[in-house]
Amino acid sequence: MNIVLFGKPGAGKGTQAPRLAEALTVPTLATGDVLRAAAQAGTPLGLKAKDYMDRGALVPDDVILGIVRETLAQAKYAGGVILDGVVRTVPQAEGLRDALASLGRQVDAVLNFDVSNDEIVRRLSSRLVCSSCQTPYMSGAVGDACAKCGGKLVRRKDDEPDAIRNRLEVFERQTAPVFEWYRTHGARVATVSATGSVEEVTKRALAALGRPA
Ligand code: AP5
C-alpha cells in the first residue's frame, strides 16, 4: 500500500505514522525527519532546508521530490510506503504520481487527519521531540529523555508562536488544495477525526483503510 498522511502541522501525522506502519507492515517516509536529520548533520541538503523549516515555510518541491524518488528506489520500499509530510503542494502530488507510476504503482489512499486550529496551537506549543529519533511527546507527560532511545528531548524551532502561525497559513494556502486534487484525480480519500486518544485515532485510520484494528 502507498498511503499519504495528510493534515495540518501538529495534526498527529508523525504520531500515527509509526503506529500505522507497524499495523500494516509498511515503512514510513517522513520528509520533515529526513530534513531535520540533514540539517543537524550539516549536509548541503540540510543547510538548504534549514532556513525554510525554521520559518515554517515549505522547502522547494524539487528538493522534496528528490528525497521521494531516492527513497522509493530503495528495496525496503518496494512493497509500499506511508508518506508523512508529503504531499504539500499540487506539483508534489504530480511528482509523486509520476514517481510511483514509473514503478507500476499509485497512491492507494489519502488520510486527512482533521483537527481544529486551537488544538493545533495547544499541541505544538507544548510539544517536545527526541533530538535523536524525532519521536514527538507532549511536554509535561514525559521527563527529559526519549522513552524509545534515551535521546535528549528538545523544542523544535518551528514550534515558536510566529512559526506555528506561518505554518498554519502556509497549510491553508498551499497544502489544503492538495486534498481536493486527490479527490478529483480518483484517489481513495478519507477524513479521519484526529482528536481523542492516540489509540482512538489509529483505530479510525485503520478503519478508513478497511483494516479494522
Ligand atoms: P514536518 O516535520 O512534516 O512538520 P509538520 O507537517 O508541520 O507536522 P508536525 O511534525 O509539526 O506535526 P504532526 O502532524 O506530525 O504531529 P505530531 O504527531 O508531531 O515538517 C517540518 C518542516 O519541514 C515543514 O514546515 C517544511 O519546512 C519542511 N517540509 C517537510 N516536508 C515537506 C514537504 N513535503 N514540502 C515542503 N516542505 C516540507 O503531533 C503533534 C503533537 O501533538 C505532539 O506533541 C504529539 O505528542 C501530540 N499528539 C498527537 N496526537 C495526539 C492526540 N490524539 N491527542 C493529543 N495529543 C496528540
mmCIF file of N, CA and C in Angstrom, residues 4 6 15 22 61 65-66 73 80 98 103 108 114-115 135 145 153 174 177 195 210:
data_model
loop_
_atom_site.group_PDB
_atom_site.id
_atom_site.type_symbol
_atom_site.label_atom_id
_atom_site.label_comp_id
_atom_site.label_asym_id
_atom_site.label_seq_id
_atom_site.Cartn_x
_atom_site.Cartn_y
_atom_site.Cartn_z
ATOM 1 N N VAL A 4 -0.792 8.224 1.729
ATOM 2 C CA VAL A 4 -0.398 9.602 2.046
ATOM 3 C C VAL A 4 -1.122 10.033 3.326
ATOM 4 N N PHE A 6 -2.138 13.085 5.458
ATOM 5 C CA PHE A 6 -2.343 14.493 5.140
ATOM 6 C C PHE A 6 -2.901 15.178 6.382
ATOM 7 N N THR A 15 2.845 11.088 14.843
ATOM 8 C CA THR A 15 2.479 10.162 15.919
ATOM 9 C C THR A 15 1.841 8.913 15.321
ATOM 10 N N GLU A 22 3.444 -0.146 11.757
ATOM 11 C CA GLU A 22 3.521 -1.426 12.460
ATOM 12 C C GLU A 22 2.304 -2.289 12.135
ATOM 13 N N ASP A 61 9.889 22.258 -3.992
ATOM 14 C CA ASP A 61 9.364 20.978 -4.469
ATOM 15 C C ASP A 61 10.448 20.058 -5.026
ATOM 16 N N LEU A 65 10.937 16.249 -3.928
ATOM 17 C CA LEU A 65 10.726 15.155 -4.891
ATOM 18 C C LEU A 65 12.005 14.343 -5.085
ATOM 19 N N GLY A 66 13.159 14.986 -4.915
ATOM 20 C CA GLY A 66 14.426 14.247 -4.957
ATOM 21 C C GLY A 66 14.475 13.218 -3.836
ATOM 22 N N ALA A 73 13.189 4.301 -4.531
ATOM 23 C CA ALA A 73 14.084 3.412 -5.293
ATOM 24 C C ALA A 73 14.710 2.339 -4.389
ATOM 25 N N GLY A 80 5.603 -0.864 -0.562
ATOM 26 C CA GLY A 80 4.689 0.218 -0.204
ATOM 27 C C GLY A 80 5.361 1.226 0.709
ATOM 28 N N ASP A 98 3.946 10.551 -10.674
ATOM 29 C CA ASP A 98 4.847 10.117 -11.745
ATOM 30 C C ASP A 98 5.904 9.142 -11.220
ATOM 31 N N LEU A 103 7.159 3.045 -11.282
ATOM 32 C CA LEU A 103 7.400 1.761 -10.613
ATOM 33 C C LEU A 103 6.169 0.858 -10.719
ATOM 34 N N ASP A 108 -2.626 4.699 -3.042
ATOM 35 C CA ASP A 108 -3.813 3.874 -2.806
ATOM 36 C C ASP A 108 -4.817 4.551 -1.884
ATOM 37 N N ASP A 114 -7.964 15.415 10.724
ATOM 38 C CA ASP A 114 -8.686 16.667 10.914
ATOM 39 C C ASP A 114 -8.679 17.112 12.381
ATOM 40 N N VAL A 115 -8.145 18.313 12.639
ATOM 41 C CA VAL A 115 -8.083 18.879 14.000
ATOM 42 C C VAL A 115 -8.288 20.381 13.898
ATOM 43 N N THR A 135 10.935 11.172 17.821
ATOM 44 C CA THR A 135 9.613 10.840 18.365
ATOM 45 C C THR A 135 9.025 12.072 19.068
ATOM 46 N N ALA A 145 14.138 12.724 28.686
ATOM 47 C CA ALA A 145 14.788 11.785 27.763
ATOM 48 C C ALA A 145 13.736 10.986 27.010
ATOM 49 N N LEU A 153 15.290 15.357 24.811
ATOM 50 C CA LEU A 153 14.064 15.959 24.262
ATOM 51 C C LEU A 153 14.265 17.467 24.113
ATOM 52 N N GLN A 174 -1.210 26.650 0.531
ATOM 53 C CA GLN A 174 -0.526 25.783 -0.440
ATOM 54 C C GLN A 174 -0.878 24.308 -0.322
ATOM 55 N N PRO A 177 -5.337 22.722 -0.784
ATOM 56 C CA PRO A 177 -5.881 22.373 -2.108
ATOM 57 C C PRO A 177 -5.458 20.981 -2.604
ATOM 58 N N THR A 195 -8.884 14.041 16.890
ATOM 59 C CA THR A 195 -8.955 14.367 18.311
ATOM 60 C C THR A 195 -9.366 13.101 19.055
ATOM 61 N N GLY A 210 -9.937 0.262 5.675
ATOM 62 C CA GLY A 210 -10.566 -1.057 5.526
ATOM 63 C C GLY A 210 -9.808 -2.140 6.261
#
